[in-house]
Amino acid sequence: MLNLIKKNKLPFISFLILSFFPIFIDSYYLSNISYFMCWTFISLGLALIWGIGGVLSFGQTVFFGLAGYSFAVISINFLGVVGVGIWSVFLALLITSLFGLIVGYFLFYGGIYDVFIGIVTLAITLVLETFLQQTAGPEYTIGTARLNGFNGMQGMPTIGFQELKYGRLEGFTQYYFILTLAILALILLYKFKNSKLGLIFLATKEDRNRVASLGYNVQKVQLIAFVISSLLAGISGILYTNWGGYITPSSMGLVSAALPVVWVAASGKKDFFSVFIGTIFLVWLSQMLAINGAQFAIIAMGLILVISTRFFPDGIILMFKNKLIEKVKWLQS
Amino acid sequence: MKKIITLIITSFLSIILFSNVLFAETIKLGILEDETGNFAIAVIPKIHAYELAVKEINAKGGVLGKKLEIVRYDTQSDNTRFQEFARRLIEKDKVDVVFGAFSSASREAIRPIIDKAKMLYFYNNQYEGGVCDKNVFVTGAVPEQQFSTLVPWLMEKYGKNVYTIAADYNFGQISAEWVRQIVKENGGTMVGEEFIPLDVSQFSQTIQKIQAAKPDVLMTLMVGAKQASFYEQQAAAGLGIPMGTSVNVGQAYEHRRFAPPALENMYVTVNYIEEVHSVITSGEYHEKSKDFMARFKAEYPDEPYVNMEAANAYNAINIYALAVEKAGTTEKAKVIEALESGISFDGPSGVVSIDPKSHHGSHTIFLVEVGKGHKVSIPKVFKDVQPYWLGEAGCNLPEKADYSQYTPSKPPKS
Amino acid sequence: MIMLFNIVYQFGDALSFLLLSAIGLAVIFGMMKIINLAHGEFITVGAYGTVVSAKAFNLPLPIAMAFGVIITIIFGLILEKLIIRHLYGRPLDSVVATWGISLIVSQSFLVIFGPSLEGLQTPLGNFKLGDYSYSEYRIFLIFFAFILLGLLYILFMKTSFGTLARATIEKPEIASSMGVNISNVYSVTFAIGAGLAGITGALYAPTMTVVPSIGQAFIVSAFITVVTAGASPFIGLIPAASFLSAVQTSVTFYYKATIGIIALLFSVILIIRFLPKGFSGLITKEK
C-alpha cells in the first residue's frame, strides 16, 4: 500500500484534497462535484479499451443507458421491498455486463476491428435510443414501470438503505461513495494494466496477429477488457440516474455518445488518472462556460478541444501532469 | 476573553440579521430556458417576455415592496443542463420560484428535482397535457384546448376523413391520441396515422402514403427543425391537402421563415400570436394585443416574432406576482394555496385563470389560418377555453397531492 | 404501373439522400481515413452559403449553389491548413478535433445568422400521375447523385491526379520520395471532399429548414453508407446505399419509420460482421 502511494504521489494528494473538500463547500457544490464524478467511470472504461487496447467504442453510452434503465425498471417494480435500493443496482449491473459480453463476443469473435468497432457500437446505441424514444405508449410497460419514451423515466428510489438516515446516496454519502468507488476503480485499473492480461491487451493494440501467434487468446483478452469497460459505463449510468432521479433516451444519442470519446482523448487516453481528472475538469468547464459564456460557451468549448488536440496530441491533462511531475522533484517516485 | 467571545457572537448575529435584511430585499425568480441549441428559435422571445414582465412589475414597485430579480441560465436545449441548473437555482441561488423549459423532456428532467426540493415551478409552454403535480403550474395550452376547437372545425369545413402524421415520441403520440378521440366523437374516420422519428428530415415516402389514403384533412404534429422540412417538401410535391396543427406558426413562426407556398392552407390553434391585433381590427383582443406588442417592441425592437410562448411566459410572471401579493409571503406552500384559490390575470390575449384542480390555465384560443402567400387570418375565436380533462379525469391537487403525468389512455386512479 | 413508379421514386429518393449524404465523407473518411465528425457542418456551410448568397445578392439558385460550394471549398482548405494536416496519421485524434470544429461552426452560425434563415423555394415544379403528385426536383436529385458519383469515380480511378492521390494516401513516404508534393495532394483531396459536402448542402438547402443544425440530419446516414461501402468507397457507395435504402424504405412501408431506422442500423451491423470489406470488397473480390 505504502509503495503504491509512493509511486503515485500526485493521485494520492489529489484524492486527499478531494476527500477534505466537503468541509469547505456547501451542499450545492457537494452535489455538483458528485455529479462531475458520476461521469468519470464511463471515461475510465473507455480509456481502458481505447487507451490500452486500441479499441475505440463509440457507443459506451448504450451500457450507460441500459444500466440506468434497468436500475429504474427493477427498482420501480420492487418499490418498498427491503433492500431494493441495493440489489436492484447489482442486478442492473449484471444485465449490463451480460449485454457487454454479448456485444463484445459479437465484435471480437466476429472479426470486427478498428473503426468498424466504432460504427457498430454507435449503431447499437442509436438503435436503443431510437427504440426507447417511441415508447411513450402504455403498451411499453414492464411490470409497473412505464418506459415513458423520449420524456424519460423517473420515480426510482434513491440508491441505498431506505430505512437509515445516512444510508442513501445523496449529499455527503453520495459524495464519499462515488469518491471511494472512483479510487477503487483506478487502483483496479492500474492493477489490470500491469497484470499479464493487461500487457497482452496492450500488445494486441500493436499487432493482433503476432500476439495470437505467440499462443495468447487475443479475443478472450479483448472480451474481458470490453466487459469491464461496459460495467464501468453502467456504473456511470446508474450513478447519473440516481443523481437526477431521471434517465432519458437522449443519454444514448449521438451527442452523448461522442462526449466520453472527447473527454478521454482530450485528457490523455493512456493514463487513467489523467482521464479521471480530465473528465471532471471538462464537465465542469462546459458547465462553467454555459453559466458565464452565454452563446459563446459552445464555441469556447470547441476551441479548447481543437487547440488541445492540435498542440497536445497526448492529451492536455496528461501533459500537465507530466510537466508538474517534471517540475516538482518531490512528486517523482 | 469573555468580552471577545460576546463581541464575536454579537457581530456574527448582526451579520446574519443584516444579511437577512440584505438578501430578503428581492424575490428571486429562477429561469431555465434554451437560449441556444435546437429550441432557441421559439424560446428567445419567451426569455424577453419574462424580462419585460419583471421590469414592468418592478417599475410599479415590485411585489410586497420587494423587487423581483431574475437568475437565469442557458440550458442549451440539453436535458442534463436542465438538471444541473435546476439544482443550482435551488441549492445555490436559493430562488423562490422556477420558470422555464421548452420541451416536455426537459420539464420531466427537472420535475423530480423540483418535487424533491418542494420548489414552486411554472411551465409556460403548450404541451401534450397531463401533468398533475402539486408544485407545478402550467400557463401553456393543452390538447383539449387546441384540438377540441381545431379538429371539429376542420372536419366541418373540409370533410370527415382525417390523416395524422406525428413525431414519434410522447408529444406526438399523445397529441395523436387526442386527435383520434376527437375525430371519433365527431363522427369522422381516421384514414391513416404515421409516426415519424425526430431525426427524419426527408418525407417523400410519407407524402406518398398520405396521397394513397386521400384524406380531407391532414393533422401535422411535427416537432423540431428537421421535421419542419416536411412543409417545404409537401408543397414541392404538390400535396395540396388542408393541414391542421398545434405546434407550428404559434411557436417557431414557420409562416414567416418559410417561402410560400410551404405553409399555405395550414390551420393552427394558438392562445396568442403577434398578428392578433392586426388581423382582428377592433374589440378587446385588438386592444390588448396592440398594447402588449407596443410595450414588447419598445423594449425589444428587433424581436423577429412574438409567439404564444412569450405570452405564456409573460402571464406566468404576472400570475406568480398576483399569488405572492395575495399570500402576503413568498413561502411556497402559501403561494400554492393562493394559486389554488383561483387567480386570474388579464394578459395579452384576455383573461387566463388557473384551474385549482389541475394547476393549468384557461385560454382564449385563436384559430389561425395561413392563406395564400402566407397571409394570416383568424376565422374563429374560442373564448375562455378550460383545461378540463385532468380535473374530470380525477386530478384534484388541492385535495390530493400528486406528482405524476397522465395520458388519456392512463388517467389518474380516482 | 403507378405503383411501380411510386416504388422506384421512393427508393430512388432514399438512395439519393444516402449517396449525397455520404459523397463528401467518402473522400475525407473513406479515402483519407479522417473521422470527420464535422462532415455535417461542411454541409451546413454549403447550405448557408447558398441561401445567404441567394437572398443577399438576389442570385439565381444555380449560381447561389455554386457560390455555396466555393465557400465550402475555401472553408475546407483553411481548416486543412490550420488543423487537419496535423492530424494525418492519427485518425482517432481527429475525432476530438473535428467534434470541436463541429461545435464551433454550428454555434457560430447561430450567433451570426440567428436560429433560422428564411427558406428558399424548391426549384422546378411537380407533376401528377393518377392520384399521386411528385416533385420534379427530387427526381433531378436522383439523377444528379449518380452523375456526381460517376464523375468522382473517373476523377479518382481514371485520371493521373486520382492515381497520385490514392498513392499518396496509401504510402505517403514512397510518394514523397518519388517527388510528389504530398502536402499539396492532401490539401486538394481534402478540399474536394469539403466541396462535395458543400454540394450536398447546396442541393438540399431549398428543400429543408435552414437552421445551424441542418448538417446533423446527414451525419449518421453518411457514416453508415461510407463504412458499408468498404475500402474502395467509389465502387462500393452505390451498392451500399441501394441496399440500405431498400431495407429502410421497405420496412418503413410495411411497419413505420422508427422501425425503418432501426432496421437500417441493424443491417449496418450485420454488413460489417459478414462483409468486413464492405460492398466494394464484394465487387472487387478481395475478401
mmCIF file of N, CA, C and O in Angstrom, chain A residues 27-29 31-32 35 39 129-130 133-138 146 148-151 154 158 170 174 240 243-246 248 250 283 286-288 290-291 294-295 297-298, chain B residues 35-36 73-74 76 79-81 83-85 87-88 91-92 103-109 111-113 115-116 128 168-171 173-174 197-199 403 405 407 409-410:
data_model
loop_
_atom_site.group_PDB
_atom_site.id
_atom_site.type_symbol
_atom_site.label_atom_id
_atom_site.label_comp_id
_atom_site.label_asym_id
_atom_site.label_seq_id
_atom_site.Cartn_x
_atom_site.Cartn_y
_atom_site.Cartn_z
ATOM 1 N N SER A 27 -23.693 22.541 0.216
ATOM 2 C CA SER A 27 -24.360 21.345 -0.310
ATOM 3 C C SER A 27 -24.473 21.392 -1.828
ATOM 4 O O SER A 27 -24.453 20.373 -2.499
ATOM 5 N N TYR A 28 -24.580 22.603 -2.387
ATOM 6 C CA TYR A 28 -24.689 22.686 -3.842
ATOM 7 C C TYR A 28 -23.438 22.174 -4.521
ATOM 8 O O TYR A 28 -23.484 21.324 -5.401
ATOM 9 N N TYR A 29 -22.267 22.690 -4.080
ATOM 10 C CA TYR A 29 -21.035 22.263 -4.733
ATOM 11 C C TYR A 29 -20.758 20.796 -4.461
ATOM 12 O O TYR A 29 -20.195 20.090 -5.285
ATOM 13 N N SER A 31 -22.990 18.417 -4.255
ATOM 14 C CA SER A 31 -23.751 17.573 -5.197
ATOM 15 C C SER A 31 -23.253 17.808 -6.620
ATOM 16 O O SER A 31 -23.296 16.914 -7.451
ATOM 17 N N ASN A 32 -22.752 19.002 -6.887
ATOM 18 C CA ASN A 32 -22.251 19.276 -8.229
ATOM 19 C C ASN A 32 -20.970 18.476 -8.514
ATOM 20 O O ASN A 32 -20.812 17.914 -9.588
ATOM 21 N N TYR A 35 -21.751 15.033 -9.092
ATOM 22 C CA TYR A 35 -22.253 14.890 -10.457
ATOM 23 C C TYR A 35 -21.104 14.768 -11.450
ATOM 24 O O TYR A 35 -21.123 13.913 -12.332
ATOM 25 N N TRP A 39 -19.562 10.916 -14.054
ATOM 26 C CA TRP A 39 -19.200 10.691 -15.453
ATOM 27 C C TRP A 39 -17.826 10.033 -15.609
ATOM 28 O O TRP A 39 -17.449 9.648 -16.703
ATOM 29 N N GLU A 129 -31.556 4.018 -28.521
ATOM 30 C CA GLU A 129 -32.117 5.361 -28.373
ATOM 31 C C GLU A 129 -33.397 5.505 -29.200
ATOM 32 O O GLU A 129 -34.429 5.930 -28.688
ATOM 33 N N THR A 130 -33.301 5.114 -30.476
ATOM 34 C CA THR A 130 -34.455 5.248 -31.367
ATOM 35 C C THR A 130 -35.635 4.439 -30.847
ATOM 36 O O THR A 130 -36.777 4.895 -30.861
ATOM 37 N N GLN A 133 -37.125 6.092 -27.593
ATOM 38 C CA GLN A 133 -37.807 7.371 -27.831
ATOM 39 C C GLN A 133 -39.290 7.209 -28.088
ATOM 40 O O GLN A 133 -40.077 8.065 -27.735
ATOM 41 N N GLN A 134 -39.654 6.108 -28.750
ATOM 42 C CA GLN A 134 -41.060 5.979 -29.151
ATOM 43 C C GLN A 134 -41.850 5.080 -28.197
ATOM 44 O O GLN A 134 -42.884 4.578 -28.542
ATOM 45 N N THR A 135 -41.346 4.886 -26.982
ATOM 46 C CA THR A 135 -42.041 4.001 -26.036
ATOM 47 C C THR A 135 -42.923 4.780 -25.072
ATOM 48 O O THR A 135 -43.033 4.429 -23.906
ATOM 49 N N ALA A 136 -43.533 5.854 -25.548
ATOM 50 C CA ALA A 136 -44.361 6.655 -24.651
ATOM 51 C C ALA A 136 -45.679 5.957 -24.318
ATOM 52 O O ALA A 136 -46.268 6.191 -23.269
ATOM 53 N N GLY A 137 -46.135 5.091 -25.197
ATOM 54 C CA GLY A 137 -47.453 4.489 -25.031
ATOM 55 C C GLY A 137 -47.535 3.539 -23.855
ATOM 56 O O GLY A 137 -46.521 3.049 -23.371
ATOM 57 N N PRO A 138 -48.772 3.261 -23.385
ATOM 58 C CA PRO A 138 -48.939 2.376 -22.229
ATOM 59 C C PRO A 138 -48.535 0.940 -22.527
ATOM 60 O O PRO A 138 -48.302 0.157 -21.606
ATOM 61 N N ARG A 146 -43.364 2.289 -16.416
ATOM 62 C CA ARG A 146 -43.557 2.741 -17.801
ATOM 63 C C ARG A 146 -42.242 3.277 -18.326
ATOM 64 O O ARG A 146 -41.572 4.058 -17.669
ATOM 65 N N ASN A 148 -41.932 5.296 -20.799
ATOM 66 C CA ASN A 148 -42.238 6.718 -20.963
ATOM 67 C C ASN A 148 -41.458 7.440 -22.054
ATOM 68 O O ASN A 148 -41.292 8.656 -22.007
ATOM 69 N N GLY A 149 -40.984 6.697 -23.036
ATOM 70 C CA GLY A 149 -40.456 7.310 -24.249
ATOM 71 C C GLY A 149 -39.397 8.374 -24.059
ATOM 72 O O GLY A 149 -38.598 8.330 -23.148
ATOM 73 N N PHE A 150 -39.455 9.316 -24.996
ATOM 74 C CA PHE A 150 -38.497 10.401 -25.086
ATOM 75 C C PHE A 150 -38.400 11.212 -23.789
ATOM 76 O O PHE A 150 -37.349 11.722 -23.439
ATOM 77 N N ASN A 151 -39.524 11.352 -23.107
ATOM 78 C CA ASN A 151 -39.534 12.178 -21.900
ATOM 79 C C ASN A 151 -38.808 11.543 -20.729
ATOM 80 O O ASN A 151 -38.533 12.197 -19.735
ATOM 81 N N GLN A 154 -38.815 8.442 -14.463
ATOM 82 C CA GLN A 154 -38.495 8.957 -13.141
ATOM 83 C C GLN A 154 -39.267 8.175 -12.094
ATOM 84 O O GLN A 154 -40.029 7.287 -12.421
ATOM 85 N N THR A 158 -33.971 6.339 -4.213
ATOM 86 C CA THR A 158 -32.552 6.647 -4.084
ATOM 87 C C THR A 158 -31.800 5.368 -3.728
ATOM 88 O O THR A 158 -32.281 4.560 -2.943
ATOM 89 N N GLU A 170 -27.071 10.352 -1.275
ATOM 90 C CA GLU A 170 -27.346 11.760 -1.511
ATOM 91 C C GLU A 170 -26.463 12.553 -0.556
ATOM 92 O O GLU A 170 -25.971 12.006 0.436
ATOM 93 N N GLN A 174 -23.409 10.358 -0.825
ATOM 94 C CA GLN A 174 -23.217 10.206 -2.260
ATOM 95 C C GLN A 174 -21.799 10.590 -2.654
ATOM 96 O O GLN A 174 -21.120 9.877 -3.379
ATOM 97 N N TYR A 240 -25.635 8.370 -12.434
ATOM 98 C CA TYR A 240 -26.276 9.537 -13.042
ATOM 99 C C TYR A 240 -27.791 9.484 -12.826
ATOM 100 O O TYR A 240 -28.423 10.476 -12.451
ATOM 101 N N TRP A 243 -28.488 10.367 -9.340
ATOM 102 C CA TRP A 243 -28.221 11.777 -9.019
ATOM 103 C C TRP A 243 -29.410 12.654 -9.374
ATOM 104 O O TRP A 243 -29.829 13.511 -8.602
ATOM 105 N N GLY A 244 -29.955 12.453 -10.587
ATOM 106 C CA GLY A 244 -31.040 13.333 -11.023
ATOM 107 C C GLY A 244 -32.420 12.725 -10.853
ATOM 108 O O GLY A 244 -33.415 13.370 -11.111
ATOM 109 N N GLY A 245 -32.477 11.440 -10.443
ATOM 110 C CA GLY A 245 -33.772 10.766 -10.351
ATOM 111 C C GLY A 245 -34.436 10.643 -11.711
ATOM 112 O O GLY A 245 -35.657 10.674 -11.836
ATOM 113 N N TYR A 246 -33.622 10.480 -12.761
ATOM 114 C CA TYR A 246 -34.169 10.608 -14.110
ATOM 115 C C TYR A 246 -33.223 9.995 -15.128
ATOM 116 O O TYR A 246 -32.017 10.130 -15.013
ATOM 117 N N THR A 248 -33.100 9.301 -19.592
ATOM 118 C CA THR A 248 -33.809 9.509 -20.859
ATOM 119 C C THR A 248 -33.058 8.886 -22.038
ATOM 120 O O THR A 248 -31.851 8.684 -21.953
ATOM 121 N N SER A 250 -32.112 10.232 -24.690
ATOM 122 C CA SER A 250 -31.106 11.108 -25.293
ATOM 123 C C SER A 250 -29.732 10.892 -24.668
ATOM 124 O O SER A 250 -28.725 11.278 -25.245
ATOM 125 N N VAL A 283 -16.234 18.385 -17.744
ATOM 126 C CA VAL A 283 -17.657 18.547 -17.434
ATOM 127 C C VAL A 283 -17.865 19.856 -16.678
ATOM 128 O O VAL A 283 -18.793 20.626 -16.956
ATOM 129 N N SER A 286 -17.458 22.820 -19.184
ATOM 130 C CA SER A 286 -18.580 23.097 -20.079
ATOM 131 C C SER A 286 -19.743 23.688 -19.291
ATOM 132 O O SER A 286 -20.494 24.518 -19.792
ATOM 133 N N GLN A 287 -19.867 23.281 -18.023
ATOM 134 C CA GLN A 287 -20.925 23.875 -17.194
ATOM 135 C C GLN A 287 -20.616 25.349 -16.904
ATOM 136 O O GLN A 287 -21.481 26.212 -17.024
ATOM 137 N N MET A 288 -19.361 25.610 -16.526
ATOM 138 C CA MET A 288 -18.958 26.988 -16.236
ATOM 139 C C MET A 288 -19.171 27.891 -17.449
ATOM 140 O O MET A 288 -19.674 29.001 -17.343
ATOM 141 N N ALA A 290 -21.228 27.431 -19.845
ATOM 142 C CA ALA A 290 -22.659 27.621 -20.082
ATOM 143 C C ALA A 290 -23.219 28.683 -19.145
ATOM 144 O O ALA A 290 -24.107 29.451 -19.504
ATOM 145 N N ILE A 291 -22.694 28.729 -17.917
ATOM 146 C CA ILE A 291 -23.198 29.712 -16.956
ATOM 147 C C ILE A 291 -22.720 31.107 -17.315
ATOM 148 O O ILE A 291 -23.480 32.064 -17.304
ATOM 149 N N ALA A 294 -22.746 32.423 -21.987
ATOM 150 C CA ALA A 294 -23.953 32.516 -22.808
ATOM 151 C C ALA A 294 -23.725 31.824 -24.145
ATOM 152 O O ALA A 294 -23.296 30.679 -24.178
ATOM 153 N N GLN A 295 -23.949 32.524 -25.260
ATOM 154 C CA GLN A 295 -23.917 31.812 -26.535
ATOM 155 C C GLN A 295 -22.511 31.507 -27.019
ATOM 156 O O GLN A 295 -22.338 30.770 -27.975
ATOM 157 N N ALA A 297 -20.385 29.979 -25.151
ATOM 158 C CA ALA A 297 -19.922 28.835 -24.367
ATOM 159 C C ALA A 297 -19.518 27.670 -25.257
ATOM 160 O O ALA A 297 -18.431 27.106 -25.118
ATOM 161 N N ILE A 298 -20.403 27.332 -26.204
ATOM 162 C CA ILE A 298 -20.153 26.148 -27.015
ATOM 163 C C ILE A 298 -18.976 26.392 -27.950
ATOM 164 O O ILE A 298 -18.152 25.507 -28.189
ATOM 165 N N GLU B 35 -31.576 29.273 -24.497
ATOM 166 C CA GLU B 35 -31.182 30.428 -25.301
ATOM 167 C C GLU B 35 -30.398 29.974 -26.533
ATOM 168 O O GLU B 35 -30.334 30.674 -27.535
ATOM 169 N N THR B 36 -29.775 28.797 -26.426
ATOM 170 C CA THR B 36 -29.054 28.244 -27.574
ATOM 171 C C THR B 36 -29.522 26.813 -27.801
ATOM 172 O O THR B 36 -30.203 26.236 -26.967
ATOM 173 N N TYR B 73 -30.225 30.848 -16.396
ATOM 174 C CA TYR B 73 -29.156 30.088 -17.022
ATOM 175 C C TYR B 73 -29.594 29.611 -18.393
ATOM 176 O O TYR B 73 -30.764 29.321 -18.615
ATOM 177 N N ASP B 74 -28.615 29.509 -19.287
ATOM 178 C CA ASP B 74 -28.898 28.981 -20.618
ATOM 179 C C ASP B 74 -28.766 27.468 -20.584
ATOM 180 O O ASP B 74 -27.686 26.936 -20.363
ATOM 181 N N GLN B 76 -29.220 25.389 -23.069
ATOM 182 C CA GLN B 76 -28.658 24.871 -24.325
ATOM 183 C C GLN B 76 -29.458 23.730 -24.962
ATOM 184 O O GLN B 76 -28.887 22.887 -25.639
ATOM 185 N N ASN B 79 -31.024 18.258 -21.843
ATOM 186 C CA ASN B 79 -31.691 17.823 -20.606
ATOM 187 C C ASN B 79 -30.774 17.791 -19.395
ATOM 188 O O ASN B 79 -31.196 18.102 -18.285
ATOM 189 N N THR B 80 -29.516 17.390 -19.602
ATOM 190 C CA THR B 80 -28.633 17.311 -18.430
ATOM 191 C C THR B 80 -28.321 18.706 -17.904
ATOM 192 O O THR B 80 -28.163 18.883 -16.703
ATOM 193 N N ARG B 81 -28.244 19.691 -18.806
ATOM 194 C CA ARG B 81 -28.065 21.074 -18.343
ATOM 195 C C ARG B 81 -29.239 21.502 -17.453
ATOM 196 O O ARG B 81 -29.060 22.191 -16.462
ATOM 197 N N GLN B 83 -30.989 19.665 -15.527
ATOM 198 C CA GLN B 83 -30.837 19.082 -14.193
ATOM 199 C C GLN B 83 -29.776 19.823 -13.389
ATOM 200 O O GLN B 83 -29.975 20.146 -12.217
ATOM 201 N N GLU B 84 -28.627 20.088 -14.046
ATOM 202 C CA GLU B 84 -27.547 20.774 -13.346
ATOM 203 C C GLU B 84 -28.023 22.129 -12.829
ATOM 204 O O GLU B 84 -27.784 22.499 -11.675
ATOM 205 N N PHE B 85 -28.697 22.879 -13.700
ATOM 206 C CA PHE B 85 -29.033 24.247 -13.337
ATOM 207 C C PHE B 85 -30.265 24.336 -12.443
ATOM 208 O O PHE B 85 -30.408 25.291 -11.695
ATOM 209 N N ARG B 87 -30.740 22.315 -10.001
ATOM 210 C CA ARG B 87 -30.108 22.166 -8.686
ATOM 211 C C ARG B 87 -29.416 23.440 -8.262
ATOM 212 O O ARG B 87 -29.443 23.839 -7.104
ATOM 213 N N ARG B 88 -28.738 24.070 -9.209
ATOM 214 C CA ARG B 88 -28.014 25.290 -8.895
ATOM 215 C C ARG B 88 -28.981 26.380 -8.430
ATOM 216 O O ARG B 88 -28.727 27.063 -7.428
ATOM 217 N N GLU B 91 -30.330 25.057 -4.853
ATOM 218 C CA GLU B 91 -29.407 24.891 -3.728
ATOM 219 C C GLU B 91 -28.440 26.059 -3.564
ATOM 220 O O GLU B 91 -28.066 26.404 -2.447
ATOM 221 N N LYS B 92 -28.018 26.656 -4.664
ATOM 222 C CA LYS B 92 -27.035 27.728 -4.541
ATOM 223 C C LYS B 92 -27.691 29.101 -4.551
ATOM 224 O O LYS B 92 -27.458 29.910 -3.666
ATOM 225 N N SER B 103 -39.070 21.943 -24.092
ATOM 226 C CA SER B 103 -39.528 20.595 -24.439
ATOM 227 C C SER B 103 -40.074 19.880 -23.204
ATOM 228 O O SER B 103 -39.691 20.179 -22.072
ATOM 229 N N SER B 104 -40.958 18.930 -23.459
ATOM 230 C CA SER B 104 -41.519 18.151 -22.357
ATOM 231 C C SER B 104 -40.434 17.336 -21.669
ATOM 232 O O SER B 104 -40.474 17.128 -20.463
ATOM 233 N N ALA B 105 -39.469 16.872 -22.459
ATOM 234 C CA ALA B 105 -38.407 16.060 -21.864
ATOM 235 C C ALA B 105 -37.616 16.878 -20.850
ATOM 236 O O ALA B 105 -37.263 16.373 -19.786
ATOM 237 N N SER B 106 -37.368 18.139 -21.159
ATOM 238 C CA SER B 106 -36.613 18.945 -20.204
ATOM 239 C C SER B 106 -37.449 19.247 -18.959
ATOM 240 O O SER B 106 -36.934 19.281 -17.843
ATOM 241 N N ARG B 107 -38.752 19.402 -19.141
ATOM 242 C CA ARG B 107 -39.622 19.581 -17.972
ATOM 243 C C ARG B 107 -39.592 18.343 -17.089
ATOM 244 O O ARG B 107 -39.451 18.441 -15.865
ATOM 245 N N GLU B 108 -39.676 17.173 -17.724
ATOM 246 C CA GLU B 108 -39.648 15.936 -16.940
ATOM 247 C C GLU B 108 -38.276 15.726 -16.291
ATOM 248 O O GLU B 108 -38.176 15.085 -15.253
ATOM 249 N N ALA B 109 -37.225 16.265 -16.924
ATOM 250 C CA ALA B 109 -35.893 16.121 -16.355
ATOM 251 C C ALA B 109 -35.766 16.877 -15.039
ATOM 252 O O ALA B 109 -35.073 16.434 -14.127
ATOM 253 N N ARG B 111 -38.470 17.920 -13.099
ATOM 254 C CA ARG B 111 -39.586 17.744 -12.156
ATOM 255 C C ARG B 111 -39.209 16.941 -10.903
ATOM 256 O O ARG B 111 -39.591 17.337 -9.796
ATOM 257 N N PRO B 112 -38.427 15.844 -11.048
ATOM 258 C CA PRO B 112 -38.038 15.137 -9.823
ATOM 259 C C PRO B 112 -37.242 16.020 -8.859
ATOM 260 O O PRO B 112 -37.395 15.918 -7.638
ATOM 261 N N ILE B 113 -36.400 16.885 -9.410
ATOM 262 C CA ILE B 113 -35.574 17.757 -8.577
ATOM 263 C C ILE B 113 -36.439 18.823 -7.908
ATOM 264 O O ILE B 113 -36.313 19.097 -6.716
ATOM 265 N N ASP B 115 -39.653 18.570 -7.267
ATOM 266 C CA ASP B 115 -40.539 17.952 -6.275
ATOM 267 C C ASP B 115 -39.791 17.570 -5.001
ATOM 268 O O ASP B 115 -40.307 17.703 -3.902
ATOM 269 N N LYS B 116 -38.561 17.095 -5.181
ATOM 270 C CA LYS B 116 -37.757 16.712 -4.019
ATOM 271 C C LYS B 116 -37.493 17.924 -3.132
ATOM 272 O O LYS B 116 -37.486 17.831 -1.919
ATOM 273 N N GLU B 128 -48.249 18.299 -24.334
ATOM 274 C CA GLU B 128 -49.190 17.198 -24.559
ATOM 275 C C GLU B 128 -50.189 17.016 -23.417
ATOM 276 O O GLU B 128 -51.087 16.185 -23.510
ATOM 277 N N ASP B 168 -42.689 10.785 -33.490
ATOM 278 C CA ASP B 168 -42.819 9.524 -32.757
ATOM 279 C C ASP B 168 -42.199 9.610 -31.372
ATOM 280 O O ASP B 168 -41.193 8.990 -31.081
ATOM 281 N N TYR B 169 -42.806 10.402 -30.530
ATOM 282 C CA TYR B 169 -42.398 10.440 -29.114
ATOM 283 C C TYR B 169 -43.589 10.948 -28.327
ATOM 284 O O TYR B 169 -44.672 11.140 -28.876
ATOM 285 N N ASN B 170 -43.388 11.157 -27.042
ATOM 286 C CA ASN B 170 -44.510 11.448 -26.156
ATOM 287 C C ASN B 170 -45.475 12.487 -26.706
ATOM 288 O O ASN B 170 -46.672 12.248 -26.801
ATOM 289 N N PHE B 171 -44.932 13.657 -27.077
ATOM 290 C CA PHE B 171 -45.808 14.737 -27.509
ATOM 291 C C PHE B 171 -46.667 14.327 -28.707
ATOM 292 O O PHE B 171 -47.884 14.492 -28.703
ATOM 293 N N GLN B 173 -47.305 11.287 -29.965
ATOM 294 C CA GLN B 173 -48.187 10.137 -29.739
ATOM 295 C C GLN B 173 -49.419 10.525 -28.931
ATOM 296 O O GLN B 173 -50.542 10.123 -29.250
ATOM 297 N N ILE B 174 -49.211 11.325 -27.889
ATOM 298 C CA ILE B 174 -50.349 11.698 -27.043
ATOM 299 C C ILE B 174 -51.261 12.673 -27.788
ATOM 300 O O ILE B 174 -52.488 12.558 -27.738
ATOM 301 N N PRO B 197 -39.857 9.390 -36.552
ATOM 302 C CA PRO B 197 -38.824 9.739 -35.567
ATOM 303 C C PRO B 197 -38.344 11.182 -35.740
ATOM 304 O O PRO B 197 -38.367 11.716 -36.849
ATOM 305 N N LEU B 198 -37.888 11.764 -34.657
ATOM 306 C CA LEU B 198 -37.478 13.164 -34.672
ATOM 307 C C LEU B 198 -36.312 13.438 -35.612
ATOM 308 O O LEU B 198 -36.113 14.557 -36.046
ATOM 309 N N ASP B 199 -35.526 12.387 -35.923
ATOM 310 C CA ASP B 199 -34.335 12.600 -36.733
ATOM 311 C C ASP B 199 -34.613 12.608 -38.235
ATOM 312 O O ASP B 199 -33.712 12.855 -39.017
ATOM 313 N N TYR B 403 -47.840 13.815 -8.094
ATOM 314 C CA TYR B 403 -46.610 14.263 -8.762
ATOM 315 C C TYR B 403 -46.385 13.520 -10.076
ATOM 316 O O TYR B 403 -45.291 13.156 -10.409
ATOM 317 N N GLN B 405 -47.452 12.421 -14.374
ATOM 318 C CA GLN B 405 -48.016 12.854 -15.643
ATOM 319 C C GLN B 405 -48.944 11.753 -16.155
ATOM 320 O O GLN B 405 -48.569 10.591 -16.203
ATOM 321 N N THR B 407 -51.969 10.312 -19.124
ATOM 322 C CA THR B 407 -52.370 10.398 -20.526
ATOM 323 C C THR B 407 -53.798 9.882 -20.641
ATOM 324 O O THR B 407 -54.275 9.188 -19.738
ATOM 325 N N SER B 409 -54.966 7.483 -22.163
ATOM 326 C CA SER B 409 -55.054 6.037 -22.018
ATOM 327 C C SER B 409 -54.585 5.564 -20.643
ATOM 328 O O SER B 409 -54.672 4.387 -20.321
ATOM 329 N N LYS B 410 -54.035 6.470 -19.863
ATOM 330 C CA LYS B 410 -53.649 6.106 -18.494
ATOM 331 C C LYS B 410 -54.005 7.268 -17.561
ATOM 332 O O LYS B 410 -53.155 8.035 -17.133
#
